[in-house]
Amino acid sequence: MIDESLEKVQSRIDSVSHDQSVQLIAVSKTRNAVELQLAVDAGQQHFGENYLQEALEKIDTLQGQDLIWHFIGPIQSNKTSKIAEHFDWVHSVERVKIAKRLSDQRSESLYDLNILLQVNIDQEATKSGFLLEEIEEIVPQIENLPNISLRGFMCIPSQAHPAQSFSKMANLLAKYPKMDTLSMGMSQDLELAVQNGATFVRIGTDIFGKRDYK
Ligand SMILES: *Cc1c(COP(=O)(O)O)cnc(C)c1O
């Protein structure tokens, strides 16, 4: 089941990516370690998690398999130390303070933690993230912090006009030649995201099925 849906999602990506390199992140919030292991057995290496406690248990259970863990959920200050210790990427940095804490708390003995700034690209009251016009003053405050590497931007667009939002994200990345990463595209809009330059797509439902939050 999971192997077939992974294959389907990958071919949707391939159908629009041409020679662009796009990495599929399996968003595994609410899924248990057994389900993740099925995805690993099918060749999936990148996983995205939203809730720290739940993620730490799975990271521990699945250790030793060379997996790459992405934190994609809201971040409270008191969670940064565990995130800095256990993750490879953080997509949801939406305050300078959080970037500074991750920088302070990432061990020097690990490679730099990869950071993306979350952008509230459609300025929606219900979504978090920096506003587009703030980015220019935020980047210099973060890009030279030790132990982290600012790689690019992430967004969750409004469903009203995702193509337009993705295209604004591509224009934003183009202003920063040192950065190389755009995290955008979920189950229902991944093709549009890839067509507009996504380098990570974050897919949950179309890999693992509908989530049951209970
Ligand atoms: C849950 C989640 C996803 C995956 O969404 P699907 O619609 O299930 O593919 C992607 N990104 C973020 C930030 C999420 O919270």
Tab-separated table of C-alpha atoms and ligand atoms in Angstrom:
chain	number	residue	atom	x	y	z
A	1	MET	CA	0.000	0.000	0.000
A	2	ILE	CA	2.496	2.608	1.194
A	3	ASP	CA	5.037	1.442	-1.372
A	4	GLU	CA	2.472	1.881	-4.150
A	5	SER	CA	1.414	5.332	-3.003
A	6	LEU	CA	5.038	6.417	-2.700
A	7	GLU	CA	5.600	5.273	-6.249
A	8	LYS	CA	2.526	7.180	-7.450
A	9	VAL	CA	3.594	10.383	-5.733
A	10	GLN	CA	7.113	10.024	-7.118
A	11	SER	CA	5.793	9.654	-10.655
A	12	ARG	CA	3.608	12.757	-10.211
A	13	ILE	CA	6.798	14.616	-9.268
A	14	ASP	CA	8.767	13.111	-12.147
A	15	SER	CA	6.066	14.068	-14.648
A	16	VAL	CA	6.673	17.778	-14.025
A	17	SER	CA	10.233	18.023	-12.683
A	18	HIS	CA	12.242	17.505	-15.913
A	19	ASP	CA	15.881	18.016	-14.914
A	20	GLN	CA	15.062	19.916	-11.707
A	21	SER	CA	16.060	18.071	-8.551
A	22	VAL	CA	13.058	17.603	-6.236
A	23	GLN	CA	13.190	15.676	-2.988
A	24	LEU	CA	10.058	14.028	-1.624
A	25	ILE	CA	9.534	14.414	2.132
A	26	ALA	CA	7.074	11.919	3.608
A	27	VAL	CA	5.089	13.877	6.191
A	28	SER	CA	4.562	11.306	8.915
A	29	LYS	CA	2.768	13.192	11.711
A	30	THR	CA	0.252	10.943	13.521
A	31	ARG	CA	1.742	7.864	11.795
A	32	ASN	CA	3.401	5.153	13.850
A	33	ALA	CA	6.881	3.703	13.506
A	34	VAL	CA	5.567	0.564	11.795
A	35	GLU	CA	4.047	2.664	9.009
A	36	LEU	CA	7.245	4.688	8.682
A	37	GLN	CA	9.286	1.503	8.484
A	38	LEU	CA	7.161	0.376	5.531
A	39	ALA	CA	8.033	3.632	3.781
A	40	VAL	CA	11.726	3.171	4.665
A	41	ASP	CA	11.623	-0.364	3.259
A	42	ALA	CA	10.203	1.109	0.053
A	43	GLY	CA	13.241	3.411	-0.166
A	44	GLN	CA	11.964	6.602	1.501
A	45	GLN	CA	14.725	8.480	3.359
A	46	HIS	CA	13.294	11.942	4.198
A	47	PHE	CA	10.565	12.315	6.845
A	48	GLY	CA	8.731	15.434	8.043
A	49	GLU	CA	7.305	15.718	11.555
A	50	ASN	CA	5.190	18.434	13.223
A	51	TYR	CA	5.042	17.383	16.870
A	52	LEU	CA	8.268	17.033	18.808
A	53	GLN	CA	7.432	14.368	21.383
A	54	GLU	CA	5.885	12.071	18.834
A	55	ALA	CA	8.800	12.637	16.463
A	56	LEU	CA	11.482	11.863	19.056
A	57	GLU	CA	9.956	8.453	19.737
A	58	LYS	CA	9.976	7.575	16.046
A	59	ILE	CA	13.503	8.912	15.510
A	60	ASP	CA	14.654	6.677	18.333
A	61	THR	CA	12.778	3.597	17.117
A	62	LEU	CA	14.037	3.980	13.539
A	63	GLN	CA	17.636	4.944	14.329
A	64	GLY	CA	20.578	3.502	12.429
A	65	GLN	CA	18.863	3.582	9.021
A	66	ASP	CA	20.405	6.767	7.695
A	67	LEU	CA	17.119	8.721	7.694
A	68	ILE	CA	16.847	12.491	7.294
A	69	TRP	CA	14.445	14.243	9.660
A	70	HIS	CA	12.705	17.532	8.903
A	71	PHE	CA	10.890	19.547	11.564
A	72	ILE	CA	7.939	21.305	9.883
A	73	GLY	CA	5.597	22.267	12.751
A	74	PRO	CA	5.212	25.343	14.974
A	75	ILE	CA	8.183	25.777	17.340
A	76	GLN	CA	7.939	26.877	20.966
A	77	SER	CA	11.152	28.210	22.504
A	78	ASN	CA	11.378	25.411	25.038
A	79	LYS	CA	11.486	22.823	22.223
A	80	THR	CA	14.482	24.179	20.322
A	81	SER	CA	17.160	22.229	22.136
A	82	LYS	CA	15.702	18.815	21.266
A	83	ILE	CA	15.037	19.971	17.708
A	84	ALA	CA	18.655	21.153	17.371
A	85	GLU	CA	19.871	17.836	18.692
A	86	HIS	CA	17.761	15.404	16.676
A	87	PHE	CA	16.803	16.961	13.347
A	88	ASP	CA	18.654	17.626	10.071
A	89	TRP	CA	16.373	20.354	8.717
A	90	VAL	CA	13.971	22.875	10.275
A	91	HIS	CA	11.433	24.350	7.836
A	92	SER	CA	9.300	26.349	10.241
A	93	VAL	CA	11.563	29.098	11.572
A	94	GLU	CA	9.291	32.126	11.921
A	95	ARG	CA	11.081	34.187	14.577
A	96	VAL	CA	14.721	35.359	14.751
A	97	LYS	CA	14.810	34.262	18.362
A	98	ILE	CA	14.133	30.663	17.352
A	99	ALA	CA	16.986	30.718	14.818
A	100	LYS	CA	19.338	32.078	17.499
A	101	ARG	CA	18.364	29.381	19.951
A	102	LEU	CA	18.849	26.652	17.336
A	103	SER	CA	22.256	28.122	16.535
A	104	ASP	CA	23.272	28.199	20.222
A	105	GLN	CA	21.979	24.710	20.876
A	106	ARG	CA	23.208	22.839	17.793
A	107	SER	CA	26.251	20.835	18.832
A	108	GLU	CA	29.536	21.914	17.227
A	109	SER	CA	30.292	18.245	16.675
A	110	LEU	CA	27.353	17.880	14.255
A	111	TYR	CA	27.223	19.348	10.757
A	112	ASP	CA	25.267	22.601	10.517
A	113	LEU	CA	21.531	22.368	11.055
A	114	ASN	CA	19.748	23.350	7.827
A	115	ILE	CA	17.220	26.135	8.314
A	116	LEU	CA	14.368	27.469	6.199
A	117	LEU	CA	12.381	30.611	6.960
A	118	GLN	CA	8.637	30.076	6.880
A	119	VAL	CA	6.949	32.757	4.822
A	120	ASN	CA	3.293	33.708	5.254
A	121	ILE	CA	3.153	34.265	1.543
A	122	ASP	CA	-0.538	35.204	1.338
A	123	GLN	CA	-0.550	37.222	4.566
A	124	GLU	CA	-3.257	35.066	6.069
A	125	ALA	CA	-4.269	35.770	9.676
A	126	THR	CA	-4.571	32.044	10.340
A	127	LYS	CA	-1.032	31.229	9.204
A	128	SER	CA	2.318	31.911	10.770
A	129	GLY	CA	5.546	32.958	9.130
A	130	PHE	CA	7.445	36.088	8.148
A	131	LEU	CA	5.807	38.514	5.770
A	132	LEU	CA	7.485	38.812	2.385
A	133	GLU	CA	8.499	42.422	3.050
A	134	GLU	CA	10.212	41.458	6.330
A	135	ILE	CA	12.564	38.937	4.764
A	136	GLU	CA	15.151	41.422	3.582
A	137	GLU	CA	15.858	42.640	7.118
A	138	ILE	CA	15.561	39.185	8.689
A	139	VAL	CA	18.071	37.303	6.499
A	140	PRO	CA	21.152	39.292	7.641
A	141	GLN	CA	20.244	38.569	11.264
A	142	ILE	CA	20.293	34.830	10.672
A	143	GLU	CA	22.594	33.970	7.768
A	144	ASN	CA	25.869	34.223	9.661
A	145	LEU	CA	24.869	32.480	12.884
A	146	PRO	CA	27.167	29.555	13.725
A	147	ASN	CA	26.111	25.894	13.581
A	148	ILE	CA	23.142	26.571	11.318
A	149	SER	CA	22.929	27.062	7.583
A	150	LEU	CA	20.194	29.234	6.095
A	151	ARG	CA	19.211	27.350	2.948
A	152	GLY	CA	15.966	28.982	1.795
A	153	PHE	CA	12.243	29.332	2.386
A	154	MET	CA	9.095	27.373	3.107
A	155	CYS	CA	5.411	28.217	2.658
A	156	ILE	CA	1.899	26.897	2.985
A	157	PRO	CA	-0.059	28.891	0.376
A	158	SER	CA	-3.700	29.860	0.402
A	159	GLN	CA	-5.728	27.385	-1.639
A	160	ALA	CA	-7.288	30.267	-3.569
A	161	HIS	CA	-4.342	30.838	-5.920
A	162	PRO	CA	-1.414	28.558	-5.036
A	163	ALA	CA	0.400	28.994	-8.373
A	164	GLN	CA	0.707	32.726	-7.794
A	165	SER	CA	1.982	32.172	-4.251
A	166	PHE	CA	4.536	29.586	-5.364
A	167	SER	CA	5.771	31.918	-8.048
A	168	LYS	CA	6.312	34.691	-5.472
A	169	MET	CA	8.380	32.212	-3.464
A	170	ALA	CA	10.527	31.433	-6.505
A	171	ASN	CA	11.161	35.163	-7.024
A	172	LEU	CA	12.152	35.462	-3.369
A	173	LEU	CA	14.700	32.635	-3.564
A	174	ALA	CA	16.176	34.135	-6.731
A	175	LYS	CA	17.231	37.184	-4.700
A	176	TYR	CA	19.539	35.036	-2.557
A	177	PRO	CA	22.163	33.286	-4.682
A	178	LYS	CA	23.685	31.565	-1.629
A	179	MET	CA	20.421	29.759	-0.916
A	180	ASP	CA	19.133	26.755	-2.829
A	181	THR	CA	15.976	25.421	-1.192
A	182	LEU	CA	12.234	25.968	-1.573
A	183	SER	CA	9.959	23.777	0.530
A	184	MET	CA	6.461	23.951	-0.935
A	185	GLY	CA	3.774	21.663	-2.308
A	186	MET	CA	1.517	19.282	-0.410
A	187	SER	CA	-0.739	16.445	-1.564
A	188	GLN	CA	-3.206	18.582	-3.508
A	189	ASP	CA	-0.816	21.058	-5.139
A	190	LEU	CA	2.522	19.319	-5.564
A	191	GLU	CA	2.636	19.617	-9.368
A	192	LEU	CA	2.092	23.392	-9.235
A	193	ALA	CA	4.793	23.703	-6.607
A	194	VAL	CA	7.329	21.723	-8.632
A	195	GLN	CA	6.498	23.717	-11.756
A	196	ASN	CA	7.324	26.844	-9.761
A	197	GLY	CA	10.674	25.616	-8.504
A	198	ALA	CA	10.038	23.568	-5.338
A	199	THR	CA	13.084	21.566	-4.245
A	200	PHE	CA	11.293	19.825	-1.356
A	201	VAL	CA	7.659	18.740	-1.515
A	202	ARG	CA	5.977	17.709	1.747
A	203	ILE	CA	3.451	14.945	1.243
A	204	GLY	CA	1.399	13.244	3.951
A	205	THR	CA	-2.095	12.206	2.907
A	206	ASP	CA	-1.235	10.889	-0.547
A	207	ILE	CA	1.414	8.581	0.948
A	208	PHE	CA	-0.096	7.387	4.228
A	209	GLY	CA	-3.815	8.056	3.674
A	210	LYS	CA	-6.157	10.431	5.442
A	211	ARG	CA	-5.074	11.399	8.959
A	212	ASP	CA	-7.223	10.507	11.938
A	213	TYR	CA	-6.499	13.024	14.713
A	214	LYS	CA	-9.098	11.524	17.151
B	1	LIG	C1	0.625	18.018	7.396
B	1	LIG	C2	1.534	18.867	6.627
B	1	LIG	C3	1.886	18.539	5.303
B	1	LIG	C4	1.312	17.366	4.540
B	1	LIG	O1	0.042	17.674	4.077
B	1	LIG	P1	-0.814	16.655	3.187
B	1	LIG	O2	-1.939	17.492	2.682
B	1	LIG	O3	-1.268	15.557	4.108
B	1	LIG	O4	0.049	16.142	2.097
B	1	LIG	C5	2.809	19.362	4.676
B	1	LIG	N1	3.335	20.445	5.286
B	1	LIG	C6	3.015	20.784	6.551
B	1	LIG	C7	3.645	21.987	7.163
B	1	LIG	C8	2.097	20.014	7.256
B	1	LIG	O5	1.770	20.373	8.510
